[in-house]
Amino acid sequence: MLSHRRYIVLSMIMLFCSSNIIGQTTGIVLSGGGARGMAHIGVLKALEENNIPIDYIAGTSAGALVGAMYAAGKSPKEMEDIVLSSQFREWASGFINEDYDYYFNKKTPDASWVTLKFSIDSVIRTYIPTSVVSSAVTDFSLMERLSAAIAKANYDFDSLFVPFRCVAADIKSHQQVIFESGDLPLAVRSSMAYPLYFSPISLNDMILFDGGIYNNFPVDVMQTSFNPDVIIGVNTGSYTDLTYEDNIFSLFKTMVIQTTSYTLPRPGDILVNPDVMSIEVFGFDQLKAAIDSGYYATIRKLPEIRKQINRQINHEDIIQRRQQFTSQLHNIEIDQVKASGINQRQERYVKKVLNPDNECLQINDLKADYFKLVTDRNIQSIFPRLKYNQSTGYYDMDLLVKKEKDLKLDFGGNISSSPINQGFVGAQYGIWGKNSLIIQGNIYFGKLYNSGTISLKHVIPSKIPFFFEPFATINQFDYFKSSGAFLQDIKPAYLITNDRIYGVRFGVPARNKGIISASGGAFSLKERYYQDRNFSFEDIPDETDFVGGTIAIQFERSTLNRRMYANQGTYFSITTRYVNGSEETSPGSTSVITDTTKNYHDWMQLRMLYDNYFKRVGPFRMGLYTEMYLSSQPFFSNYTASILSTKGFEPIPQSQTLFLENYHSHNYIGMGLKVTTTIVGNLEARAEGYVYQPFQEIIPNAELKAKYGEAFANRYYMATLAALYNSPFGPLSLSINYYSKREEPLSVMLHFGYIIFNRKALF
């Protein structure tokens, strides 16, 4: 009898212990930490490989991203592949891949440093950017990767592969916001909205920023939502960056982010501290090191983890359960596209761009057109959301669109050691309805260059979108005032050139990266000059006027990464142009010719330019530059007028500010090699060398008229060696420049800003 009672008691004890082991649950808490937070992937990888159960996940910021991907059915290996890919670096940098960067919508490069935005209603309100990085790539990628999983879970975070929570910060109520249902990509993006880096998310009268502002280690959320038996907390957020005055992110973080305690509430809980102190918050080139640190920190904690967690899950069972979850995900096929935040005419514009044929679209088919919208200059931002429609079996896309501010003002220019300093002011006004209209103009002012331009670019969306753009441009180059070079004192030739053109341009996209355009207009060129340097200020200069019309067809394709001093990408253009007009040359007091001459000229010209930066070889990136110019242009009345009316070879920035007569001809080819290397951060070194080969050099005869020299008799060389710092406002460059066969072949130039000019009338 006693033995029987002992058996019953022993059986009850064993049953109780067994139920405790079987029912034991584990929750994983993942902190924020930016790039450091990718250590969480290594932690999850180590836990899975060692059969440690993962029953619940809660995360903030980077922890929300990693936790959401895991909860959506991504394996640690898949997550590692994602974050180590070039696409993930595009997420972090806001860079739109060249396959989706829509050149058709690009603004013509100019010398602007900063842009101020104004909204014009009853009053004029000024706006400054809320972020330094565009989140467009991140927003689309989160939607693309997470929407199917949350649709399968019927928009309940508890029904994901692993139940999940994440935290954002509502700065209006000064409280944390816990996401437990609804749109998973939106929840993660809200939790990742690091102040000043990514823009905030507006939702239900809340303004949501990075959850780390109020709770960077959501242990309390894990306890309240799931109350697991054991919590494994992963801390990648307690390492503080040095706060110093030049780092706006560190200053802002210090001011607004509340102190978080990275401790766990119970003795049996386990804290994992990956060694990520040496990794910067935005050190996205160190992600592999972060992942490895999380993995090895967890391996070192395994004895403690196994002591607290008796239950184990076979790794093969996890793989099988994950495959079962992901196999039930609905393919993302989009039926209806809706846009909110804009009026009906603007919504019609959006639909024409995204789905002109009103068909069901695969997500990949929509992607290129989506980024066309993102780069539209009348659109400030787009936040995309997908909702699965049970009745149709397709997804509906809802876009929250913010219209760009009505008016933009640009300020910039160039500051130089040579007297080529210039200021720049630009303006843009957008009108957006069923079509898009951009009214824009700018003014350059300085010793060398004065210019003004205005245009009205009208974009009509359709299956093949197109634009037409009336424009007017006036340019003046005064080479006499600006010819003094650093460490030189050479009396320059007196050359002032003016050109004006009034015309219209039509264009269609050539896939995503190019434009095919046709343009035509009326022009006038006015040039004042002396034909030698022996003149006094009492002398009257020669004057040549050339008035006529021109038409041109151009193909242009660009993936260059910068307006100036690019170091990756490709630019290619080919332009054919017809020119006709009447020349009238009036001789000055020093001219050999004393009679006014009038001539009619017409010619064809063809220009091809290819500028390519190859992939990096070790610390260096090589580039190749080729330019060919062919024309049937005749000579003008004298040598100087003939040279001034021709195209020049100007591949380096300083050459665009000088009149180098030896580098002008009717037909030439120029080629060069470039080598760039990063010294540290944004500091680069550049070396460029070019050869210029005129087919027949234009030379003066005894009467100072133009004639051709012997074919291929002379060639000229040009080179530059520069140290370059790419600041957020523009480049700072110190260069030594070489031009062969000049009295002073070497010159030094220090400048800050952009040496960029408006388009000339004929080139």
Coordinates of C-alpha atoms in Angstrom, one line a residue, residues 8-543:
I8 CA 1.5 7.9 -7.2
V9 CA 3.4 10.8 -5.5
L10 CA 6.5 10.1 -7.7
S11 CA 4.3 10.0 -10.8
M12 CA 2.6 13.3 -9.9
I13 CA 6.0 15.0 -9.3
M14 CA 7.3 13.7 -12.7
L15 CA 4.2 14.9 -14.4
F16 CA 4.5 18.4 -12.8
C17 CA 8.1 18.7 -13.8
S18 CA 7.4 17.5 -17.3
S19 CA 4.6 20.0 -17.8
N20 CA 6.9 22.8 -16.6
I21 CA 9.5 21.8 -19.1
I22 CA 7.0 21.4 -22.0
G23 CA 5.2 24.6 -21.1
Q24 CA 8.4 26.7 -20.6
T25 CA 8.5 29.7 -23.0
T26 CA 11.3 32.0 -24.1
G27 CA 11.1 35.6 -25.2
I28 CA 13.8 37.5 -27.1
V29 CA 14.2 41.3 -26.5
L30 CA 16.2 43.1 -29.1
S31 CA 17.4 46.6 -28.5
G32 CA 18.1 49.5 -30.9
G33 CA 21.6 50.4 -32.0
G34 CA 21.7 51.2 -35.7
A35 CA 24.3 49.2 -37.5
R36 CA 25.3 47.6 -34.2
G37 CA 21.8 46.1 -34.0
M38 CA 22.6 43.7 -36.8
A39 CA 24.3 41.7 -34.1
H40 CA 20.8 40.4 -33.3
I41 CA 21.0 38.3 -36.5
G42 CA 24.0 36.5 -35.1
V43 CA 22.2 35.9 -31.8
L44 CA 19.1 34.4 -33.5
K45 CA 21.4 32.2 -35.6
A46 CA 23.3 30.9 -32.6
L47 CA 20.0 30.2 -30.7
E48 CA 18.5 28.3 -33.7
E49 CA 21.6 26.2 -34.3
N50 CA 21.7 25.1 -30.7
N51 CA 18.0 24.2 -30.5
I52 CA 17.0 27.1 -28.1
P53 CA 13.3 27.9 -28.5
I54 CA 12.3 31.4 -29.7
D55 CA 8.7 31.8 -28.8
Y56 CA 8.2 35.6 -28.8
I57 CA 10.2 38.6 -30.0
A58 CA 10.0 42.3 -29.1
G59 CA 12.3 44.9 -30.6
T60 CA 13.0 48.6 -31.0
S61 CA 14.5 50.3 -34.0
A62 CA 17.2 47.9 -35.5
G63 CA 15.8 45.3 -33.1
A64 CA 12.4 45.9 -34.6
L65 CA 13.7 45.3 -38.1
V66 CA 15.6 42.1 -37.3
G67 CA 12.7 40.8 -35.1
A68 CA 10.1 41.6 -37.8
M69 CA 12.1 39.8 -40.5
Y70 CA 12.4 36.7 -38.2
A71 CA 8.7 36.9 -37.3
A72 CA 7.8 37.1 -41.0
G73 CA 9.5 33.8 -41.6
K74 CA 13.0 34.8 -42.7
S75 CA 15.8 32.5 -41.5
P76 CA 18.9 34.0 -39.9
K77 CA 20.9 33.0 -43.0
E78 CA 18.3 34.9 -45.2
M79 CA 18.5 37.9 -43.0
E80 CA 22.3 37.9 -43.1
D81 CA 22.2 37.7 -46.9
I82 CA 19.8 40.7 -46.9
V83 CA 21.8 43.0 -44.7
L84 CA 25.2 42.2 -46.3
S85 CA 23.8 42.9 -49.8
S86 CA 24.3 46.1 -51.7
Q87 CA 20.5 46.7 -51.6
F88 CA 20.6 47.0 -47.8
R89 CA 23.4 49.6 -48.0
E90 CA 21.0 51.5 -50.3
W91 CA 18.3 51.3 -47.6
A92 CA 20.7 52.9 -45.1
S93 CA 22.1 55.6 -47.5
G94 CA 18.8 56.5 -49.2
F95 CA 20.6 55.8 -52.5
I96 CA 18.2 54.7 -55.3
N97 CA 19.8 52.0 -57.4
E98 CA 20.7 53.1 -60.9
D99 CA 18.3 50.5 -62.3
Y100 CA 15.4 52.5 -60.7
D101 CA 16.8 56.1 -60.7
Y102 CA 14.6 57.9 -63.2
Y103 CA 16.8 60.3 -65.1
F104 CA 13.7 61.7 -66.9
N105 CA 12.7 63.6 -63.7
K106 CA 16.2 64.8 -62.8
K107 CA 16.9 68.5 -62.3
T108 CA 19.5 69.9 -64.6
P109 CA 22.7 70.2 -62.6
D110 CA 23.5 73.7 -61.2
A111 CA 25.7 75.4 -58.6
S112 CA 23.2 75.2 -55.6
W113 CA 24.4 74.4 -52.1
V114 CA 21.2 74.6 -50.1
T115 CA 17.5 74.6 -50.8
L116 CA 14.8 76.4 -48.8
K117 CA 11.2 75.3 -49.3
F118 CA 8.1 77.5 -49.0
S119 CA 4.4 76.7 -48.9
I120 CA 2.3 79.5 -50.3
D121 CA -1.2 79.8 -49.0
S122 CA -2.6 82.8 -47.1
V123 CA 0.9 83.3 -45.7
I124 CA 4.4 82.1 -46.8
R125 CA 5.7 79.4 -44.6
T126 CA 9.3 78.2 -44.7
Y127 CA 10.2 74.5 -44.3
I128 CA 13.5 72.8 -43.6
P129 CA 14.1 69.1 -44.2
T130 CA 13.2 66.7 -41.4
S131 CA 15.7 64.1 -42.5
V132 CA 19.1 63.9 -44.3
V133 CA 18.4 60.5 -45.9
S134 CA 15.5 59.6 -48.2
S135 CA 13.6 56.6 -46.8
A136 CA 12.0 55.8 -50.2
V137 CA 14.1 52.7 -50.8
T138 CA 13.6 51.5 -47.2
D139 CA 9.8 52.1 -47.3
F140 CA 9.4 50.1 -50.5
S141 CA 11.7 47.3 -49.4
L142 CA 9.9 46.8 -46.1
M143 CA 6.6 46.7 -47.9
E144 CA 8.0 44.2 -50.4
R145 CA 9.5 41.9 -47.8
L146 CA 6.9 41.9 -45.0
S147 CA 3.5 42.5 -46.5
A148 CA 2.8 38.9 -47.5
A149 CA 3.6 37.6 -44.0
I150 CA 1.3 40.0 -42.2
A151 CA -1.5 39.4 -44.7
K152 CA -1.2 35.6 -44.0
A153 CA -1.4 36.4 -40.2
N154 CA -4.6 38.4 -40.9
Y155 CA -2.8 41.6 -39.7
D156 CA -2.4 40.1 -36.2
F157 CA 1.2 40.2 -34.9
D158 CA 0.4 37.1 -32.7
S159 CA -0.3 35.0 -35.7
L160 CA 3.1 35.6 -37.4
F161 CA 5.7 32.8 -37.6
V162 CA 6.7 34.1 -34.1
P163 CA 4.5 36.5 -32.1
F164 CA 6.0 39.9 -32.3
R165 CA 5.9 43.4 -30.8
C166 CA 7.8 46.6 -31.6
V167 CA 7.9 50.1 -30.2
A168 CA 7.8 53.6 -31.6
A169 CA 7.8 57.0 -29.9
D170 CA 4.9 59.5 -30.3
I171 CA 6.5 62.9 -29.7
K172 CA 3.1 64.6 -29.5
S173 CA 2.0 62.6 -26.4
H174 CA 5.6 61.9 -25.2
Q175 CA 4.7 58.2 -24.9
Q176 CA 5.8 55.0 -26.4
V177 CA 3.5 53.3 -28.9
I178 CA 3.3 49.5 -28.9
F179 CA 2.4 47.8 -32.2
E180 CA 0.6 44.5 -31.9
S181 CA -1.6 44.5 -35.0
G182 CA -2.1 46.2 -38.3
D183 CA 0.5 47.0 -41.0
L184 CA 3.8 45.4 -40.1
P185 CA 6.0 47.4 -42.5
L186 CA 4.6 50.6 -41.2
A187 CA 5.2 49.5 -37.6
V188 CA 8.8 48.6 -38.3
R189 CA 9.4 51.8 -40.3
S190 CA 8.0 53.9 -37.4
S191 CA 10.3 52.2 -34.9
M192 CA 13.3 52.9 -37.2
A193 CA 12.6 56.7 -37.7
Y194 CA 15.9 57.9 -36.1
P195 CA 15.6 61.6 -35.6
L196 CA 17.1 63.7 -38.4
Y197 CA 18.2 60.6 -40.3
F198 CA 14.8 59.2 -41.4
S199 CA 11.6 61.2 -41.6
P200 CA 8.9 60.5 -39.0
I201 CA 5.6 58.6 -39.7
S202 CA 2.3 60.3 -39.3
L203 CA -0.4 57.9 -38.1
N204 CA -3.8 58.5 -36.4
D205 CA -2.8 62.0 -35.2
M206 CA 0.5 60.7 -33.9
I207 CA 4.0 61.7 -35.1
L208 CA 6.1 58.6 -34.7
F209 CA 9.9 58.5 -34.3
D210 CA 12.4 55.9 -33.4
G211 CA 11.2 53.8 -30.4
G212 CA 14.6 54.2 -28.8
I213 CA 13.7 57.7 -27.8
Y214 CA 11.5 56.4 -24.9
N215 CA 12.3 52.7 -24.8
N216 CA 15.3 51.3 -26.4
F217 CA 15.1 47.9 -24.6
P218 CA 11.5 46.8 -24.5
V219 CA 11.6 44.2 -21.7
D220 CA 8.5 45.7 -20.2
V221 CA 6.6 45.2 -23.5
M222 CA 7.8 41.5 -23.6
Q223 CA 6.5 40.9 -20.0
T224 CA 3.2 42.7 -20.5
S225 CA 2.4 41.1 -23.9
F226 CA 3.7 37.6 -23.4
N227 CA 5.1 37.1 -19.9
P228 CA 7.5 34.3 -20.9
D229 CA 9.3 32.0 -18.4
V230 CA 12.7 33.2 -19.5
I231 CA 13.8 36.4 -21.3
I232 CA 16.9 36.6 -23.3
G233 CA 17.8 40.3 -23.8
V234 CA 20.3 41.5 -26.4
N235 CA 21.9 44.8 -25.7
T236 CA 23.5 46.7 -28.6
G237 CA 22.2 50.1 -27.6
S238 CA 24.0 51.0 -24.3
Y239 CA 27.3 51.9 -26.0
T240 CA 27.3 55.7 -26.2
D241 CA 28.9 57.6 -29.0
L242 CA 31.1 60.5 -28.1
T243 CA 29.0 63.7 -28.2
Y244 CA 30.8 66.5 -30.0
E245 CA 29.7 69.7 -31.6
D246 CA 30.3 68.7 -35.2
N247 CA 28.1 65.6 -35.0
I248 CA 24.5 66.7 -35.3
F249 CA 23.2 63.2 -34.7
S250 CA 25.0 62.8 -31.5
L251 CA 23.9 66.2 -30.3
F252 CA 20.3 65.5 -31.1
K253 CA 20.4 62.1 -29.5
T254 CA 21.8 63.5 -26.3
M255 CA 19.1 66.1 -26.1
V256 CA 16.0 64.1 -26.8
I257 CA 16.6 60.4 -26.2
Q258 CA 15.8 59.3 -22.7
T259 CA 18.2 57.0 -20.7
T260 CA 17.3 53.3 -21.0
S261 CA 18.1 50.7 -18.4
Y262 CA 19.6 47.6 -20.0
T263 CA 18.8 45.2 -17.2
L264 CA 16.5 42.3 -16.9
P265 CA 13.8 41.9 -14.2
R266 CA 14.4 38.4 -12.9
P267 CA 17.4 36.4 -11.7
G268 CA 16.7 33.6 -14.3
D269 CA 16.7 36.0 -17.3
I270 CA 19.8 36.2 -19.5
L271 CA 21.5 39.3 -20.9
V272 CA 23.7 39.0 -24.1
N273 CA 26.2 41.9 -24.7
P274 CA 27.7 41.6 -28.2
D275 CA 31.0 43.4 -28.5
V276 CA 30.0 46.2 -30.9
M277 CA 31.5 49.2 -29.2
S278 CA 33.9 49.8 -32.1
I279 CA 31.1 49.8 -34.6
E280 CA 29.5 53.2 -35.3
V281 CA 25.8 53.7 -35.2
F282 CA 25.8 54.4 -38.9
G283 CA 28.7 52.1 -39.7
F284 CA 26.9 50.1 -42.3
D285 CA 30.2 48.9 -43.8
Q286 CA 30.8 46.9 -40.6
L287 CA 27.7 44.7 -40.6
K288 CA 29.4 41.4 -40.9
A289 CA 31.5 42.2 -37.8
A290 CA 28.3 43.1 -36.0
I291 CA 26.6 39.8 -36.9
D292 CA 29.6 37.8 -35.9
S293 CA 29.8 39.6 -32.6
G294 CA 26.2 38.6 -31.8
Y295 CA 26.8 35.0 -32.8
Y296 CA 29.9 34.5 -30.6
A297 CA 28.5 36.5 -27.7
T298 CA 25.6 34.0 -27.7
I299 CA 27.8 31.0 -28.0
R300 CA 29.7 32.1 -24.9
K301 CA 26.4 32.4 -23.1
L302 CA 25.2 28.9 -24.0
P303 CA 26.0 27.2 -20.7
E304 CA 24.0 29.8 -18.8
I305 CA 21.2 29.7 -21.4
R306 CA 20.9 25.9 -21.2
K307 CA 20.9 26.0 -17.4
Q308 CA 17.8 28.2 -17.5
I309 CA 16.1 26.8 -20.5
N310 CA 15.4 23.0 -20.3
R311 CA 13.2 22.9 -23.3
Q312 CA 14.8 22.3 -26.7
I313 CA 13.5 22.6 -30.3
N314 CA 15.1 20.5 -33.0
H315 CA 16.6 22.8 -35.7
E316 CA 15.1 20.7 -38.5
D317 CA 11.7 21.1 -36.9
I318 CA 12.2 24.9 -37.0
I319 CA 13.1 24.8 -40.7
Q320 CA 10.1 22.6 -41.5
R321 CA 7.7 24.9 -39.6
R322 CA 9.2 28.0 -41.3
Q323 CA 8.8 26.4 -44.7
Q324 CA 5.2 25.6 -43.9
F325 CA 4.5 29.2 -42.9
T326 CA 6.2 30.8 -45.9
S327 CA 4.6 28.3 -48.4
Q328 CA 1.2 29.7 -47.4
L329 CA 2.1 33.4 -48.2
H330 CA 0.1 35.0 -51.0
N331 CA 2.0 36.2 -54.0
I332 CA 2.0 40.0 -54.1
E333 CA -0.1 40.9 -57.1
I334 CA -1.6 44.4 -57.1
D335 CA -5.1 45.2 -58.4
Q336 CA -6.2 48.6 -57.2
V337 CA -3.9 51.6 -56.6
K338 CA -5.2 54.4 -54.4
A339 CA -3.5 57.6 -53.3
S340 CA -4.4 59.7 -50.3
G341 CA -3.2 63.1 -49.1
I342 CA -3.7 64.6 -52.6
N343 CA -6.6 65.8 -54.7
Q344 CA -8.4 63.7 -57.4
R345 CA -6.5 65.3 -60.4
Q346 CA -3.2 64.5 -58.6
E347 CA -4.4 60.9 -57.9
R348 CA -5.2 60.5 -61.6
Y349 CA -1.6 61.5 -62.3
V350 CA -0.3 58.9 -59.9
K351 CA -2.4 56.2 -61.4
K352 CA -1.3 57.1 -64.9
V353 CA 2.4 56.7 -63.9
L354 CA 2.0 53.5 -61.9
N355 CA -0.6 51.6 -63.9
P356 CA -1.6 53.4 -67.2
D357 CA -3.3 50.2 -68.5
N358 CA -5.2 49.5 -65.3
E359 CA -4.0 45.9 -65.1
C360 CA -3.1 43.6 -62.2
L361 CA 0.7 44.0 -61.6
Q362 CA 3.4 41.9 -59.9
I363 CA 5.3 43.9 -57.3
N364 CA 8.5 43.8 -59.5
D365 CA 6.6 45.1 -62.5
L366 CA 5.5 48.1 -60.4
K367 CA 8.8 48.9 -58.8
A368 CA 10.4 50.9 -61.6
D369 CA 7.3 53.0 -62.1
Y370 CA 7.1 53.6 -58.3
F371 CA 10.5 55.1 -58.3
K372 CA 9.5 57.3 -61.2
L373 CA 6.9 58.8 -58.8
V374 CA 9.4 59.1 -56.0
T375 CA 11.7 61.3 -58.1
D376 CA 8.9 63.5 -59.4
R377 CA 9.8 67.0 -58.5
N378 CA 6.2 67.9 -57.4
I379 CA 6.2 65.0 -54.9
Q380 CA 7.9 65.4 -51.5
S381 CA 7.5 61.8 -50.3
I382 CA 5.4 58.6 -50.7
F383 CA 4.7 56.0 -48.1
P384 CA 3.4 52.8 -49.6
R385 CA 1.1 50.2 -48.0
L386 CA -0.3 46.9 -49.2
K387 CA -3.6 45.4 -48.0
Y388 CA -4.7 41.9 -49.0
N389 CA -8.2 41.9 -50.3
Q390 CA -9.9 38.6 -49.4
S391 CA -12.7 39.1 -51.9
T392 CA -10.5 39.6 -55.0
G393 CA -7.4 37.5 -53.9
Y394 CA -5.2 40.5 -54.8
Y395 CA -3.5 43.2 -52.9
D396 CA -4.6 46.9 -53.0
M397 CA -1.9 49.5 -52.8
D398 CA -2.5 52.7 -50.8
L399 CA 0.0 55.5 -51.2
L400 CA 0.2 58.3 -48.7
V401 CA 1.5 61.1 -50.9
K402 CA 2.9 64.4 -49.7
K403 CA 3.0 67.1 -52.3
E404 CA 6.2 69.0 -52.5
K405 CA 6.2 72.6 -51.2
D406 CA 5.0 75.1 -53.9
L407 CA 8.2 77.2 -54.0
K408 CA 11.9 76.2 -53.7
L409 CA 14.8 78.7 -53.5
D410 CA 18.3 77.5 -54.1
F411 CA 21.5 79.3 -53.0
G412 CA 25.1 78.5 -53.9
G413 CA 28.0 79.3 -56.2
N414 CA 31.7 79.0 -56.2
I415 CA 34.4 80.6 -54.1
S416 CA 37.9 80.4 -55.6
S417 CA 41.5 81.5 -55.3
S418 CA 41.2 82.6 -58.9
P419 CA 39.0 85.6 -59.8
I420 CA 36.2 83.3 -61.0
N421 CA 34.0 83.6 -57.9
Q422 CA 30.3 83.5 -58.6
G423 CA 27.0 83.5 -56.7
F424 CA 24.0 81.5 -57.6
V425 CA 20.3 81.9 -56.9
G426 CA 17.6 79.5 -58.3
A427 CA 13.9 79.2 -57.9
Q428 CA 11.4 76.5 -58.7
Y429 CA 7.6 76.7 -58.6
G430 CA 5.5 73.5 -59.0
I431 CA 1.9 73.2 -60.3
W432 CA 0.5 69.7 -60.1
G433 CA -2.8 68.4 -61.4
K434 CA -3.4 65.7 -63.9
N435 CA -0.1 66.8 -65.5
S436 CA 3.0 68.2 -63.8
L437 CA 4.3 71.7 -64.5
I438 CA 7.7 73.0 -63.2
I439 CA 8.5 76.7 -63.6
Q440 CA 12.1 77.2 -62.8
G441 CA 14.9 79.7 -63.3
N442 CA 18.2 80.8 -62.0
I443 CA 20.8 83.7 -62.0
Y444 CA 24.6 83.4 -61.9
F445 CA 26.6 86.5 -61.1
G446 CA 30.4 87.0 -60.9
K447 CA 33.5 88.3 -62.7
L448 CA 33.8 85.4 -65.1
Y449 CA 30.2 84.4 -65.6
N450 CA 26.8 86.1 -65.6
S451 CA 23.7 84.2 -66.7
G452 CA 20.0 83.9 -66.4
T453 CA 17.6 81.2 -67.5
I454 CA 13.9 80.4 -67.2
S455 CA 11.9 77.4 -68.4
L456 CA 8.4 75.8 -68.1
K457 CA 8.7 72.0 -68.0
H458 CA 5.3 70.4 -68.7
V459 CA 5.3 66.6 -68.0
I460 CA 2.4 64.5 -69.4
P461 CA 2.1 61.1 -67.8
S462 CA 1.1 58.2 -70.1
K463 CA 2.4 54.8 -71.1
I464 CA 5.2 56.6 -72.8
P465 CA 5.4 59.9 -70.8
F466 CA 6.8 63.0 -72.4
F467 CA 7.6 66.6 -71.7
F468 CA 7.8 69.9 -73.6
E469 CA 9.8 72.8 -72.2
P470 CA 9.9 76.3 -73.5
F471 CA 13.1 78.0 -72.3
A472 CA 15.2 81.2 -72.5
T473 CA 18.8 81.5 -71.5
I474 CA 21.3 84.4 -71.6
N475 CA 25.0 83.7 -70.9
Q476 CA 28.0 86.1 -70.7
F477 CA 31.7 85.0 -70.2
D478 CA 34.2 87.8 -69.5
Y479 CA 37.6 86.1 -69.8
F480 CA 39.4 89.4 -69.4
K481 CA 38.2 90.2 -65.9
S482 CA 38.7 86.6 -64.7
S483 CA 42.0 85.7 -66.3
G484 CA 44.3 86.4 -63.3
A485 CA 45.4 83.0 -62.1
F486 CA 46.8 82.1 -58.7
L487 CA 50.5 82.8 -58.5
Q488 CA 50.5 84.3 -62.0
D489 CA 50.5 87.8 -63.5
I490 CA 49.9 87.4 -67.2
K491 CA 48.2 90.1 -69.3
P492 CA 45.2 88.2 -70.8
A493 CA 43.5 88.6 -74.1
Y494 CA 40.3 90.7 -74.1
L495 CA 37.4 88.3 -74.8
I496 CA 33.8 88.8 -73.9
T497 CA 31.3 86.3 -75.3
N498 CA 27.5 86.6 -75.0
D499 CA 24.9 84.1 -76.2
R500 CA 21.2 84.1 -76.0
I501 CA 18.7 81.4 -77.0
Y502 CA 14.9 81.2 -76.9
G503 CA 13.4 77.8 -77.8
V504 CA 11.5 74.7 -76.8
R505 CA 12.6 71.2 -75.9
F506 CA 10.7 68.0 -76.2
G507 CA 11.7 64.8 -74.5
V508 CA 10.8 61.1 -73.7
P509 CA 12.5 58.7 -71.4
A510 CA 14.9 56.2 -72.7
R511 CA 14.2 53.5 -70.1
N512 CA 15.0 54.6 -66.6
K513 CA 18.5 56.1 -67.1
G514 CA 18.2 58.1 -70.3
I515 CA 16.4 60.8 -72.2
I516 CA 15.8 61.3 -75.9
S517 CA 15.1 64.9 -76.7
A518 CA 14.6 67.3 -79.6
S519 CA 15.1 71.0 -79.3
G520 CA 15.0 74.1 -81.5
G521 CA 15.2 77.8 -81.1
A522 CA 16.5 81.2 -82.2
F523 CA 19.9 82.4 -81.0
S524 CA 22.2 85.3 -81.1
L525 CA 25.9 85.3 -80.3
K526 CA 27.8 88.6 -79.6
E527 CA 31.6 88.5 -79.2
R528 CA 33.9 91.4 -78.4
Y529 CA 37.6 90.9 -78.6
Y530 CA 41.1 92.1 -79.6
Q531 CA 43.0 89.9 -82.0
D532 CA 46.3 90.4 -80.1
R533 CA 47.3 91.4 -76.6
N534 CA 48.9 94.8 -77.6
F535 CA 45.9 97.0 -76.9
S536 CA 45.0 99.9 -74.6
F537 CA 41.8 100.6 -72.9
E538 CA 41.1 103.5 -75.3
D539 CA 41.1 101.0 -78.2
I540 CA 37.8 99.8 -79.7
P541 CA 37.4 96.0 -79.8
D542 CA 36.3 94.0 -82.8
E543 CA 32.7 92.8 -82.6

